[in-house]
XYZ file of C-alpha atoms in Angstrom:
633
model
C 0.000 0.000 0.000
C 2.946 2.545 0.651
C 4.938 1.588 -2.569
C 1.326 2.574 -4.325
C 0.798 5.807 -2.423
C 4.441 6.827 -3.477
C 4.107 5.827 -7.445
C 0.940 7.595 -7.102
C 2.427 10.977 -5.899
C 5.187 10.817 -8.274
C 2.715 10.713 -11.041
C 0.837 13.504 -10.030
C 4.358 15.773 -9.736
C 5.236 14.785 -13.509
C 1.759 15.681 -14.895
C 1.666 19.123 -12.616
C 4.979 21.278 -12.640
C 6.021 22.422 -10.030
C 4.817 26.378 -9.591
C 7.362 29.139 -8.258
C 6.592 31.032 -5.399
C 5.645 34.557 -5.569
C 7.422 37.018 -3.926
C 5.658 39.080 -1.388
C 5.765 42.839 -2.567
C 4.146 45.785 -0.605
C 1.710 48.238 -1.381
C 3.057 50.964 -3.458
C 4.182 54.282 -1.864
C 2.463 57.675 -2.836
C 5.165 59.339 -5.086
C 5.855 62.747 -3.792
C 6.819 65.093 -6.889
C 8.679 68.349 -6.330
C 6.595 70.709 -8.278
C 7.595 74.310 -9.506
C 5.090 77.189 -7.642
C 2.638 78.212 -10.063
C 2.891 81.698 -10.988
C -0.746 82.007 -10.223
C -0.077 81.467 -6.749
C 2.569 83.634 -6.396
C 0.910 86.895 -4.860
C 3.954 89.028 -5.510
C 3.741 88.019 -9.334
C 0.290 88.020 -9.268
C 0.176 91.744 -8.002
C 2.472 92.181 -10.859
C 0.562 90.254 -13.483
C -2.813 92.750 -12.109
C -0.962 96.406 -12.737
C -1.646 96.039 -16.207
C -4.956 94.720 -16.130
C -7.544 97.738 -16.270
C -9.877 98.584 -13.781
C -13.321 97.221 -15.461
C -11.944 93.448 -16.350
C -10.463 93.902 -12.396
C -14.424 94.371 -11.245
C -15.888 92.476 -13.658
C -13.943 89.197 -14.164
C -10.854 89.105 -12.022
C -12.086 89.251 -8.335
C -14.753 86.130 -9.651
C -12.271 83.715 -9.692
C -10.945 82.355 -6.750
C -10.615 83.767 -3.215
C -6.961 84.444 -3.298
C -7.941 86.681 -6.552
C -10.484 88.652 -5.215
C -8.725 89.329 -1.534
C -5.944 90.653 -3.433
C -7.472 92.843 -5.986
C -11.066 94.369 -3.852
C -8.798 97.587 -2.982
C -8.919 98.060 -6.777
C -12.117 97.910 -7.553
C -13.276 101.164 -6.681
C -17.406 102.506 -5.790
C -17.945 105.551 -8.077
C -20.429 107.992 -7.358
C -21.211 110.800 -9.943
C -22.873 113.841 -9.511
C -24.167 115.721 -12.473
C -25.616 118.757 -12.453
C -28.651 117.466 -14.427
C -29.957 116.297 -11.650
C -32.166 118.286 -9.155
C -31.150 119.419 -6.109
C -34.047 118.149 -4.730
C -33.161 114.646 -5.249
C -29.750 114.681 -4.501
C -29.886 114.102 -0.828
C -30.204 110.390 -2.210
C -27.237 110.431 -4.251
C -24.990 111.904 -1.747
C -26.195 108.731 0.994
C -24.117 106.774 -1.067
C -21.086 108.818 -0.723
C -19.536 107.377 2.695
C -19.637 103.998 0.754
C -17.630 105.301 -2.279
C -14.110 105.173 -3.203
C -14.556 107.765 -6.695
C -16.126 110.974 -6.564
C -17.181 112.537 -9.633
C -18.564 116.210 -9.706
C -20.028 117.406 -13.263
C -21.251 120.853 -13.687
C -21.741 122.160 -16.844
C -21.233 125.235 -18.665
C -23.584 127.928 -17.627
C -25.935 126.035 -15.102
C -26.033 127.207 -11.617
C -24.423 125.031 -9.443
C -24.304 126.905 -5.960
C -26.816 125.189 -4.094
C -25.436 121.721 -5.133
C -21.790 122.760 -4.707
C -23.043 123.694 -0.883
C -24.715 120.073 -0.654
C -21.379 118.492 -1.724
C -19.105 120.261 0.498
C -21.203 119.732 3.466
C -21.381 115.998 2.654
C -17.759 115.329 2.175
C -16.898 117.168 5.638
C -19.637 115.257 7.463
C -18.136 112.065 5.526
C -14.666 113.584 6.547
C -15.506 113.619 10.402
C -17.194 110.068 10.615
C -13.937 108.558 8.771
C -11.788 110.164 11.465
C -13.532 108.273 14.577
C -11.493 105.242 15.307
C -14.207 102.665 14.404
C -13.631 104.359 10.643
C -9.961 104.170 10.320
C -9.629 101.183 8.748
C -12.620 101.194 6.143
C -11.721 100.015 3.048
C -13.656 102.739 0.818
C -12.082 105.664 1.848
C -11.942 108.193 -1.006
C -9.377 108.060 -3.205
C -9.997 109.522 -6.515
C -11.711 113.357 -6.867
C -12.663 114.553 -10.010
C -14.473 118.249 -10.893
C -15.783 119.874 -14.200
C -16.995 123.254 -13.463
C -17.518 126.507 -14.793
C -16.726 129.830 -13.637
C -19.284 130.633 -11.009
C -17.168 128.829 -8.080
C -13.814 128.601 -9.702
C -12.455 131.504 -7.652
C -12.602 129.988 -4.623
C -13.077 125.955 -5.266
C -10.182 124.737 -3.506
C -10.687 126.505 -0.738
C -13.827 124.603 0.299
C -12.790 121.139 -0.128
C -11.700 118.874 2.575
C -8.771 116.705 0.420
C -8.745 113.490 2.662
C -5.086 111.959 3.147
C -6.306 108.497 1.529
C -6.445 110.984 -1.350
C -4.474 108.678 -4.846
C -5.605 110.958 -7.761
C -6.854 114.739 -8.218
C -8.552 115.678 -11.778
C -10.485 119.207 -12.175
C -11.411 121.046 -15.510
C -12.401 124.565 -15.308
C -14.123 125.668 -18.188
C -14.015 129.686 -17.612
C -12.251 132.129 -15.547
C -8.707 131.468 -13.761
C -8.286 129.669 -10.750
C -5.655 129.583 -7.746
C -4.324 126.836 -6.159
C -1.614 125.831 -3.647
C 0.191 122.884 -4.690
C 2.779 122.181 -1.826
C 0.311 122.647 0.844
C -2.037 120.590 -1.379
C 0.561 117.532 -1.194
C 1.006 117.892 2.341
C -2.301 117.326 3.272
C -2.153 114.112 0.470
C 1.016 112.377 0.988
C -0.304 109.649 -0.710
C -1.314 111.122 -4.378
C 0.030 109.568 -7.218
C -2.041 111.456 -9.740
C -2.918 115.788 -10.334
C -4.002 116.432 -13.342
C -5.263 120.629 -13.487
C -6.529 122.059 -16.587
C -7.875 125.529 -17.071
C -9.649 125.866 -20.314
C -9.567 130.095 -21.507
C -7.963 131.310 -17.950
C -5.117 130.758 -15.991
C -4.075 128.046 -13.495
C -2.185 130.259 -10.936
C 0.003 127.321 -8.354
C 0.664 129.398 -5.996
C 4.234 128.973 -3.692
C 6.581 126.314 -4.030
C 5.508 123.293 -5.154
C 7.654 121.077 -2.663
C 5.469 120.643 0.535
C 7.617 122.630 3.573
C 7.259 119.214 5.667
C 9.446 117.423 3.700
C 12.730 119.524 4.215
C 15.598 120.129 2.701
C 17.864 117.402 3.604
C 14.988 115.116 4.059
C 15.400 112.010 2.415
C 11.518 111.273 2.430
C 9.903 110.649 -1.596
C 6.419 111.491 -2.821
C 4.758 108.800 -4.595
C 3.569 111.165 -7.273
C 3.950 109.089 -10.884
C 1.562 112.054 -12.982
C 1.746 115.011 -13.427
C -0.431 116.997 -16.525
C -1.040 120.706 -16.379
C -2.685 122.899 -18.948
C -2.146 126.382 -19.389
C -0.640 126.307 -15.822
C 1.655 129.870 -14.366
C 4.362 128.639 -11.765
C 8.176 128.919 -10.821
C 10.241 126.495 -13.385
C 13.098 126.439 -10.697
C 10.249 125.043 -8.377
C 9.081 122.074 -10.455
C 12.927 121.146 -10.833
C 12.515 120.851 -7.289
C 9.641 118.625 -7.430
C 11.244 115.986 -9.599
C 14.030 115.416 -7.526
C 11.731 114.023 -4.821
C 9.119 112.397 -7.635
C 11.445 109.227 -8.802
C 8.756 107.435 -9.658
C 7.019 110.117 -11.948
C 6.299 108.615 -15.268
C 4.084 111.019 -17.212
C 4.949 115.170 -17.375
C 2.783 117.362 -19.300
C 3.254 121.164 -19.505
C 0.641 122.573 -21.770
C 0.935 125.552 -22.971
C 2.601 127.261 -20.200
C 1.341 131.098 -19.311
C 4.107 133.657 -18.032
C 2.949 135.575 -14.668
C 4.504 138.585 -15.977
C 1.537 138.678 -18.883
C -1.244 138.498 -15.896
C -1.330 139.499 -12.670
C -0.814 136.998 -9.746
C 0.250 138.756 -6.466
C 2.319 135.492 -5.257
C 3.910 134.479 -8.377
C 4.682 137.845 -9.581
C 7.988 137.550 -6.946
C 9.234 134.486 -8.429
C 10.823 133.630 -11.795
C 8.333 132.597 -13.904
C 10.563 131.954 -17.326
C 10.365 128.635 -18.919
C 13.017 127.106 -20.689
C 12.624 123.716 -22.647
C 16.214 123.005 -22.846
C 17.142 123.033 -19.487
C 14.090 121.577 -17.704
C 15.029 118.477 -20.350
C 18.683 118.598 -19.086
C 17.188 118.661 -15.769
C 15.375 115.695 -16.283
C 17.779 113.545 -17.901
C 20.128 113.852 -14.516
C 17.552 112.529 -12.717
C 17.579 108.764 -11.791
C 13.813 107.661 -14.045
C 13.072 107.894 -17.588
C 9.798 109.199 -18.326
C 7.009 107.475 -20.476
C 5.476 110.608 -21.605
C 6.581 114.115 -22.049
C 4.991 117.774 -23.476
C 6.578 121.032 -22.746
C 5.217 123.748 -24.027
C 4.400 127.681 -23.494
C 2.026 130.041 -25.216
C 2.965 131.988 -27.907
C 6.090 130.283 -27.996
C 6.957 127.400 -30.984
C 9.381 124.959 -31.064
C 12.881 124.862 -32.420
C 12.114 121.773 -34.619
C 15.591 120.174 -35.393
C 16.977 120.725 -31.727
C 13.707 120.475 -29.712
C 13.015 117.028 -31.310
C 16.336 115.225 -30.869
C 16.200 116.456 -27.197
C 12.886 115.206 -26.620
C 13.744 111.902 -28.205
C 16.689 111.383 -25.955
C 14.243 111.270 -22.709
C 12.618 108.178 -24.068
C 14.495 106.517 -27.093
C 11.789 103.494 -27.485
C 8.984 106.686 -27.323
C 6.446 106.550 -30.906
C 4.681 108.839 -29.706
C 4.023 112.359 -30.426
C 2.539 115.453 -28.084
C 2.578 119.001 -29.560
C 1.103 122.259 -29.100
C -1.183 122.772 -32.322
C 0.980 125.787 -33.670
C 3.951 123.767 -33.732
C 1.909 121.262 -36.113
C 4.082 122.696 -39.145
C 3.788 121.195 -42.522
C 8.078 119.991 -41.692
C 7.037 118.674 -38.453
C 4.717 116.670 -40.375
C 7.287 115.691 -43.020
C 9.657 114.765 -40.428
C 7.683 112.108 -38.521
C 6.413 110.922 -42.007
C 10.209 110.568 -43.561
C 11.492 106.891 -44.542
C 9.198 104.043 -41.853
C 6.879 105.831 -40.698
C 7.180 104.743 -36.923
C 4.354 107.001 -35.447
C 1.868 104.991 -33.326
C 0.526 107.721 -30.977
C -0.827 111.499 -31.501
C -1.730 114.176 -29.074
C -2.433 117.343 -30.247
C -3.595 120.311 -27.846
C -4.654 124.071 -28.005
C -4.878 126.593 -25.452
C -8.194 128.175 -25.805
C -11.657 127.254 -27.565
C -12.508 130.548 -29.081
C -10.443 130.217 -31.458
C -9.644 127.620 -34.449
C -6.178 127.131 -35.765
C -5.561 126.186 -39.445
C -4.331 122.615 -38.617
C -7.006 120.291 -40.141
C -5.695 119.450 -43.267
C -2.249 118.831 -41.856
C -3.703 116.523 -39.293
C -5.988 114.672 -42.048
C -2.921 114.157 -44.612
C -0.839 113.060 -41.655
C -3.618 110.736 -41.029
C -4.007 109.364 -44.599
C -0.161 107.924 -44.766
C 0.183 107.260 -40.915
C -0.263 102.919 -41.316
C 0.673 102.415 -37.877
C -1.068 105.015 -35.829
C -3.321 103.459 -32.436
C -3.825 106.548 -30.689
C -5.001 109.984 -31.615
C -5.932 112.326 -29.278
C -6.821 116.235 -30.005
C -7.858 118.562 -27.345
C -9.949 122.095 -28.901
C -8.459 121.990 -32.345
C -9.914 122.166 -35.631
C -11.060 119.371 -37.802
C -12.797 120.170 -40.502
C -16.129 118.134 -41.306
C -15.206 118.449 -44.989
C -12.766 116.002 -44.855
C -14.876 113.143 -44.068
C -17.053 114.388 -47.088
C -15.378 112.194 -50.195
C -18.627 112.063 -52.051
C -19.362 115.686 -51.753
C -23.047 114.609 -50.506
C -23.585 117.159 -47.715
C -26.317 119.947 -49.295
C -24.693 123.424 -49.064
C -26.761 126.379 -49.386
C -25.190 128.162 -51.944
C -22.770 125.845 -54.541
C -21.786 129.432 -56.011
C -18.137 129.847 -54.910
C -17.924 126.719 -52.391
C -14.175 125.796 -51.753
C -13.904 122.416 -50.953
C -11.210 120.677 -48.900
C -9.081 118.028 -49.674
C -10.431 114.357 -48.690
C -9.272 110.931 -48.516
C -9.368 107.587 -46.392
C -7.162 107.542 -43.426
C -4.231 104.579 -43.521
C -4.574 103.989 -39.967
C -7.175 101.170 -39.912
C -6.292 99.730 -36.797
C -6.605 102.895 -34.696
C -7.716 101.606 -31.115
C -8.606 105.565 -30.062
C -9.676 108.822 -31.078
C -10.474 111.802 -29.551
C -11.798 114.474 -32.512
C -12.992 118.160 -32.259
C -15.343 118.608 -35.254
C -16.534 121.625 -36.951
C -18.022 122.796 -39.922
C -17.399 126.184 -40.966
C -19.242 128.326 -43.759
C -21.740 126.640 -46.126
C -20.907 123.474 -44.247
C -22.772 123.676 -40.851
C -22.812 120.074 -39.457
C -27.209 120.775 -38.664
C -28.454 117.813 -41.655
C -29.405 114.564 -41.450
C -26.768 114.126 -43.786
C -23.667 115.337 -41.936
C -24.032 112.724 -39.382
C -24.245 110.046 -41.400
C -21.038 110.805 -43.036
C -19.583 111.231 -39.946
C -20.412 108.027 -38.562
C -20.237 105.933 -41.222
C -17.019 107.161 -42.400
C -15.250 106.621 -38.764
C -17.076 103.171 -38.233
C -15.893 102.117 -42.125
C -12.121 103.169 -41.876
C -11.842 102.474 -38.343
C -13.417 98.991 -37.665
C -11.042 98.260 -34.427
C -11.768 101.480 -32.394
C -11.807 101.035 -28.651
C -11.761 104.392 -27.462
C -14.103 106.912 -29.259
C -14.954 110.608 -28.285
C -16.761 113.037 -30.766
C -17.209 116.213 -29.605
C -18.997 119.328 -31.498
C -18.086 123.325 -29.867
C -21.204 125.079 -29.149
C -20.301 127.981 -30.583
C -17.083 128.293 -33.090
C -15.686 131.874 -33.957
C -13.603 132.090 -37.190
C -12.591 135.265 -38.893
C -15.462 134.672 -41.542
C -18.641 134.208 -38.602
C -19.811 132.297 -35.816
C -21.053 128.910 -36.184
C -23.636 126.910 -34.684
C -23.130 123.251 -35.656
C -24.164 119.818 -34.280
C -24.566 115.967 -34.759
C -28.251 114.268 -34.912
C -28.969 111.052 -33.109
C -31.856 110.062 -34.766
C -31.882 107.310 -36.638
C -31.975 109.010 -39.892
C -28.761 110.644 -38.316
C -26.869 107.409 -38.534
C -25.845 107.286 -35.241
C -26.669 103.835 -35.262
C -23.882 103.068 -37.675
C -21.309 102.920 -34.632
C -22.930 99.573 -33.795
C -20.543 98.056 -36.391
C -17.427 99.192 -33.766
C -17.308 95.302 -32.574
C -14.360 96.115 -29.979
C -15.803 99.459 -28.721
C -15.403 100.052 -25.072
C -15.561 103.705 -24.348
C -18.167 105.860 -26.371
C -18.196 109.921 -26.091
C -20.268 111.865 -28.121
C -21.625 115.522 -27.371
C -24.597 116.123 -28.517
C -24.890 119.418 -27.110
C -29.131 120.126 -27.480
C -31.574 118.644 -25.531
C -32.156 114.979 -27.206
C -35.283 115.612 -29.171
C -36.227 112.107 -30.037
C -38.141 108.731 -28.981
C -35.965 106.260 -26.898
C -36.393 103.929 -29.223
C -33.685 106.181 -31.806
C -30.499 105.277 -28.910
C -31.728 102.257 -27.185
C -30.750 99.969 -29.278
C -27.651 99.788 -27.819
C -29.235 97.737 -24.991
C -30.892 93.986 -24.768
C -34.182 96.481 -23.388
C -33.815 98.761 -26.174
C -34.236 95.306 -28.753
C -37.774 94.128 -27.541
C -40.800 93.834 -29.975
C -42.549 96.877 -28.631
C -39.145 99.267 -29.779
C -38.313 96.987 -32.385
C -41.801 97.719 -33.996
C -41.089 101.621 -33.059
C -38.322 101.606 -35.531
C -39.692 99.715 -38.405
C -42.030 102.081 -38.375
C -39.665 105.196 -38.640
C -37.633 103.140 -41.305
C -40.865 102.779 -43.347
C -41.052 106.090 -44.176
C -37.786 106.293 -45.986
C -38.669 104.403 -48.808
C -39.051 107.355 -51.451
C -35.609 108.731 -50.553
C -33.770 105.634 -50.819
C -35.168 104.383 -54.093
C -33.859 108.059 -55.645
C -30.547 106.951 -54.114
C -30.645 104.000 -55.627
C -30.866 105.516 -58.894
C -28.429 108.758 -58.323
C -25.824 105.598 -57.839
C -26.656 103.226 -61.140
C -26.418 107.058 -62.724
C -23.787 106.694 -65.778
C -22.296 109.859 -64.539
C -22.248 109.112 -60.950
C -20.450 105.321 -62.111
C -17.777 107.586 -64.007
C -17.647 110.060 -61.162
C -16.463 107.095 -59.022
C -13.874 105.575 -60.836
C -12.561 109.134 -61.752
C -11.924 109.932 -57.494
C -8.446 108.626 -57.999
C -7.203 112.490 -58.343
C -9.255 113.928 -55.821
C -9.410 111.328 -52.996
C -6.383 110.833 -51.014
C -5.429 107.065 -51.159
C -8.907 106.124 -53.363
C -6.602 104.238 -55.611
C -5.000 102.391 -52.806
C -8.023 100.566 -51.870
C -9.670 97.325 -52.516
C -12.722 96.992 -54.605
C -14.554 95.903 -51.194
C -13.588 99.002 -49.369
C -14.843 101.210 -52.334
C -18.083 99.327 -51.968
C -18.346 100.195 -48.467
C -17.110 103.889 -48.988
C -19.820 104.062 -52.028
C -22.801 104.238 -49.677
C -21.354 106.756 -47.094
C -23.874 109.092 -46.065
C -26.706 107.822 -47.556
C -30.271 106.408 -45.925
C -29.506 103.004 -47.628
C -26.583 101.927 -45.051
C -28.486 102.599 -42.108
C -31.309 101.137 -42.853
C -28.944 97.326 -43.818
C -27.508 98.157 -40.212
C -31.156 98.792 -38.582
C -31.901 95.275 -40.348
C -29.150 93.570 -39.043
C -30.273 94.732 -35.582
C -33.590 92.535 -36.051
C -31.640 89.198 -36.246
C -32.027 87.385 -32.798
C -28.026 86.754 -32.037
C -26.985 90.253 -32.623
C -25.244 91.797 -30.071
C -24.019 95.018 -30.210
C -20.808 96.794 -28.562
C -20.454 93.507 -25.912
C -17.434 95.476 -24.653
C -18.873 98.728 -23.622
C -18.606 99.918 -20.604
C -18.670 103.440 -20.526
C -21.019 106.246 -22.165
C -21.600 109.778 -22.275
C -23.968 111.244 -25.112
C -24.377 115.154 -24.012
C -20.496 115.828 -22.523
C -20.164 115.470 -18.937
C -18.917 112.101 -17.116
C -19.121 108.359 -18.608
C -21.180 106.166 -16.988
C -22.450 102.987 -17.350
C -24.828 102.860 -21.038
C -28.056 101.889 -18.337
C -27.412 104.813 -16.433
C -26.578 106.983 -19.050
C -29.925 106.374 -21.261
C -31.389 106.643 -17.849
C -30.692 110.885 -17.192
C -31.467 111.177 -20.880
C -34.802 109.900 -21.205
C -36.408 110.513 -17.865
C -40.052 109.653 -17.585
C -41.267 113.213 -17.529
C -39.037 114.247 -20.556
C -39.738 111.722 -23.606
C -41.161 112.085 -26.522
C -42.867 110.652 -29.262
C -41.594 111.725 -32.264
């Protein structure tokens, strides 16, 4: 029985190998990776990362992210309050609750209203806002105010400064005042602000006395304490050179300088700057500046009555920022070589600012500016401040009805180069038979801007009230109804910022602006404007056949000569120009409105239709069309 037991075992080993034991291995350790910091954790690279994001994609998008986002970037996001004039004093008492809640205060009065009683309301608010911030259960709120901003006229200008309790928390300072001269002490100004960064002081026709040195006295000689200021813009300013020499020396971060159109005390009156030296002199302040430890960004210098040296000014000016494209002049020195010098070889231009010293009167610049602007390629920014540009330019089909054809003079027009201008700040006017007060003007205005400028961002339109040449005085201004045209800025896809002054009282139904708002689209307005549309139908079937006209076809292909860069164009963009100031384009653009996923200006933010402050395009439409003031038309 054993011998069968063991033949029986070995069998069973041949016919089943033998199997091989498994090792015994342990449960895998987590890994631990060294991984590189994010830069989106970093706070100090994040804070970096945020400086150059602007203030409405901060509010808007930013702060919505995470925590860490919105903890480091709520300082920034600051609560404006304006304060127009428009509205009744009456009612303001509700406005100014909001005050001890805001960081941006922004005061609006415009020219000719009477803005005592509301200037009273203000000032009392501020210092009762003032006191409660002081108390020790205040000192550490958040929404201290920071920014102040004024546009008045002459009727407090004397004494504005005066009045106002600056808070220390104060960052930036910004006042406009339209008439008159004003006084203002700078160096005590800064002492009671150590912390501004910002002063920007413009006096439109007067003066802007500073009076005293502009150092404040606490700092010392031999005190080694800086100011934080980084801007500094001034327009048709009177101080002490030798005392804004001073200045810089304890302003090493200051980044932008603008001296515009300087005024010399000896040429008016001022009882404290009379005793001081009150020569300017380009050269040396420049020489001054390029001793100094910082290399500005941006840079004007200039005095009334006083041009520039062209060859020698320029290379200076060009030494205090070699990677600078950008240009800043006083209008008079806008000379035809100026303009052949910055157009010489690659043109390398990308920014324009272009100012003048006083509104009642124009200065022969247009057609400089507009040729400058027809060969420019690479311009983004123009800004003009009170200069003339004449309407006629924008006038390439020579549609806008003049009185009297007899003798008309008409100026040179063309298509600008710059296509992919991102701003523009333009002063229009329209002087003898060409009044800007028809339908017609408008539409040429906005359809030629929206055409050649497709990409604008920034876009401010304003229209003088009154404009005194040697020839008259002119009353001119731009219609928003819709047979205006205004509606052909709705083909700006990128704009964010939207100026236009109006001037007159808006004399039409909502339904004419609000299309620039998902309210403004419903069936009820919708239905509004078909109707207004309807009744164009006559006019733009003679259009229609003014343009299949033999002559008109020839008329066309003949603008070669006369147009500035007409030949230059594609056969699209002659299409587009073709139809410039007529009914027929805005009624394809009123059209296109009716589709269900249009969406128009998705970037706009800001708005501002009869001068005055931007606001949001809700509260803007809002003070124009109050219940008690629309119409029907």
């Amino acid at each position: 029985m054993k011998s069968l037991f063991l033949k029986t075992k070995q069998l069973l080993q041949k016919k089943q190998p033998l199997q091989k034991k498994q090792p015994i291995i342990p449960p895998p350790q987590p890994i631990q990776l060294l991984m590189a910091p994010s830069p989106l954790t970093i706070p100090e690279i994040l804070e970096r990362i945020f400086s150059y994001v602007d203030e409405y994609t901060l509010s808007k998008s930013v702060i919505l992210v995470c925590r860490l986002w919105h903890q480091m970037n709520q300082h920034l996001v600051l609560r404006e309050l304006i304060w127009d004039t428009h509205v009744p004093v009456d009612n303001i008492d509700k406005i100014l609750s909001k005050l001890a809640e805001s960081s941006r205060l922004k005061w609006f009065c415009e020219w000719g209203m009477d803005s005592v009683a509301s200037w009273n309301k203000l000032m009392g608010a501020l210092h009762e806002s003032m006191i409660q911030k002081q108390s020790p259960s205040m000192q550490l709120c958040s929404n201290s105010l920071r920014e102040l901003e004024f546009r008045t006229n002459t009727s407090i200008a004397a004494n504005l400064f005066d009045a106002i309790p600056f808070p220390p928390t104060l960052t930036s300072f910004k006042f406009v005042v339209q008439e008159g001269s004003c006084s203002f002490s700078f160096g005590r100004f800064l002492e009671n602000c150590p912390l501004l960064e910002e002063f920007h002081g413009e006096v439109a026709t007067g003066n802007l006395f500073l009076l005293g040195y502009l150092v404040p006295s606490n700092l010392g000689e031999r005190s080694l304490q800086l100011l934080p200021l980084r801007s500094l813009v001034l327009r048709n300013a009177n101080f002490a050179q030798s005392s804004l020499e001073e200045l810089l020396l304890v302003t090493p971060r200051m980044k932008e300088l603008k001296l515009i159109g300087l005024r010399n005390a000896r040429a008016e009156t001022a009882q404290d700057i009379l005793e001081t030296d009150s020569n300017y002199s380009r050269v040396h302040l420049i020489q001054h500046i390029q001793s100094l430890p910082f290399m500005l960004n941006s840079f004007h210098f200039s005095v009334f009555h006083q041009f520039l040296n062209e060859p020698e000014d320029n290379g200076m000016q060009s030494s205090l920022s070699p990677s600078e494209t950008g240009r800043s002049l006083l209008t008079p020195d806008l000379t035809p070589s100026m303009m052949r010098e910055m157009g010489m070889g690659a043109n390398f231009v990308t920014s324009l600012e272009l100012y003048w010293c006083r509104t009642s009167k124009c200065p022969s610049t247009s057609l400089l500016l507009h040729r400058f602007l027809c060969f420019s390629p690479h311009l983004l920014h123009v800004k003009t401040s009170n200069i003339t540009f004449q309407f006629e330019h924008f006038d390439i089909h020579r549609r806008s009805p003049v009185t009297d054809s007899s003798g008309t003079v008409y100026v040179q027009t063309g298509v600008w180069a710059c296509t992919n201008l991102r701003t523009l700040h333009l002063e229009l006017h329209g002087h003898g038979q060409f009044q800007m007060n028809n339908d017609v003007h408008s539409r040429i205005v906005f359809g030629y801007i929206s055409t050649v400028c497709p990409r604008l961002q920034d876009l401010r339109l304003s229209v003088p009230q009154i404009c005194r040449v040697q020839d008259g005085v002119y009353f001119n201004r731009l219609n928003v109804r819709l047979k205006g045209g205004f509606a052909l800025l709705s083909r700006l896809k990128y704009l964010e910022r939207l100026c236009v002054s109006f001037n007159d009282e808006l004399d039409c139904n909502p339904s004419h602006v609000n299309w620039m708002l998902p309210s403004g689209r419903t069936a009820e307005f919708r239905a509004m404007r078909q109707k207004s549309v309807a009744l164009w139908d006559s006019t733009i079937r003679e259009e229609k056949l003014k343009l299949k006209d033999p002559a008109e076809m020839t008329r066309l292909c003949l603008m070669d000569k006369d147009v500035l860069r007409w030949g230059e164009l594609e056969t699209t963009a002659k299409r587009e120009l073709w139809r410039l100031g007529l009914l027929t384009e805005v009624k394809a653009v009123l059209e296109l409105m009716e589709s269900q996923d249009f969406e128009c200006w998705p970037l706009l933010h800001k708005v501002s239709l009869k001068g005055g402050f931007e606001q949001e395009p809700e509260a803007c439409l809002r003070s124009l069309f109050p219940p008690n003031k629309m119409t029907l038309n």
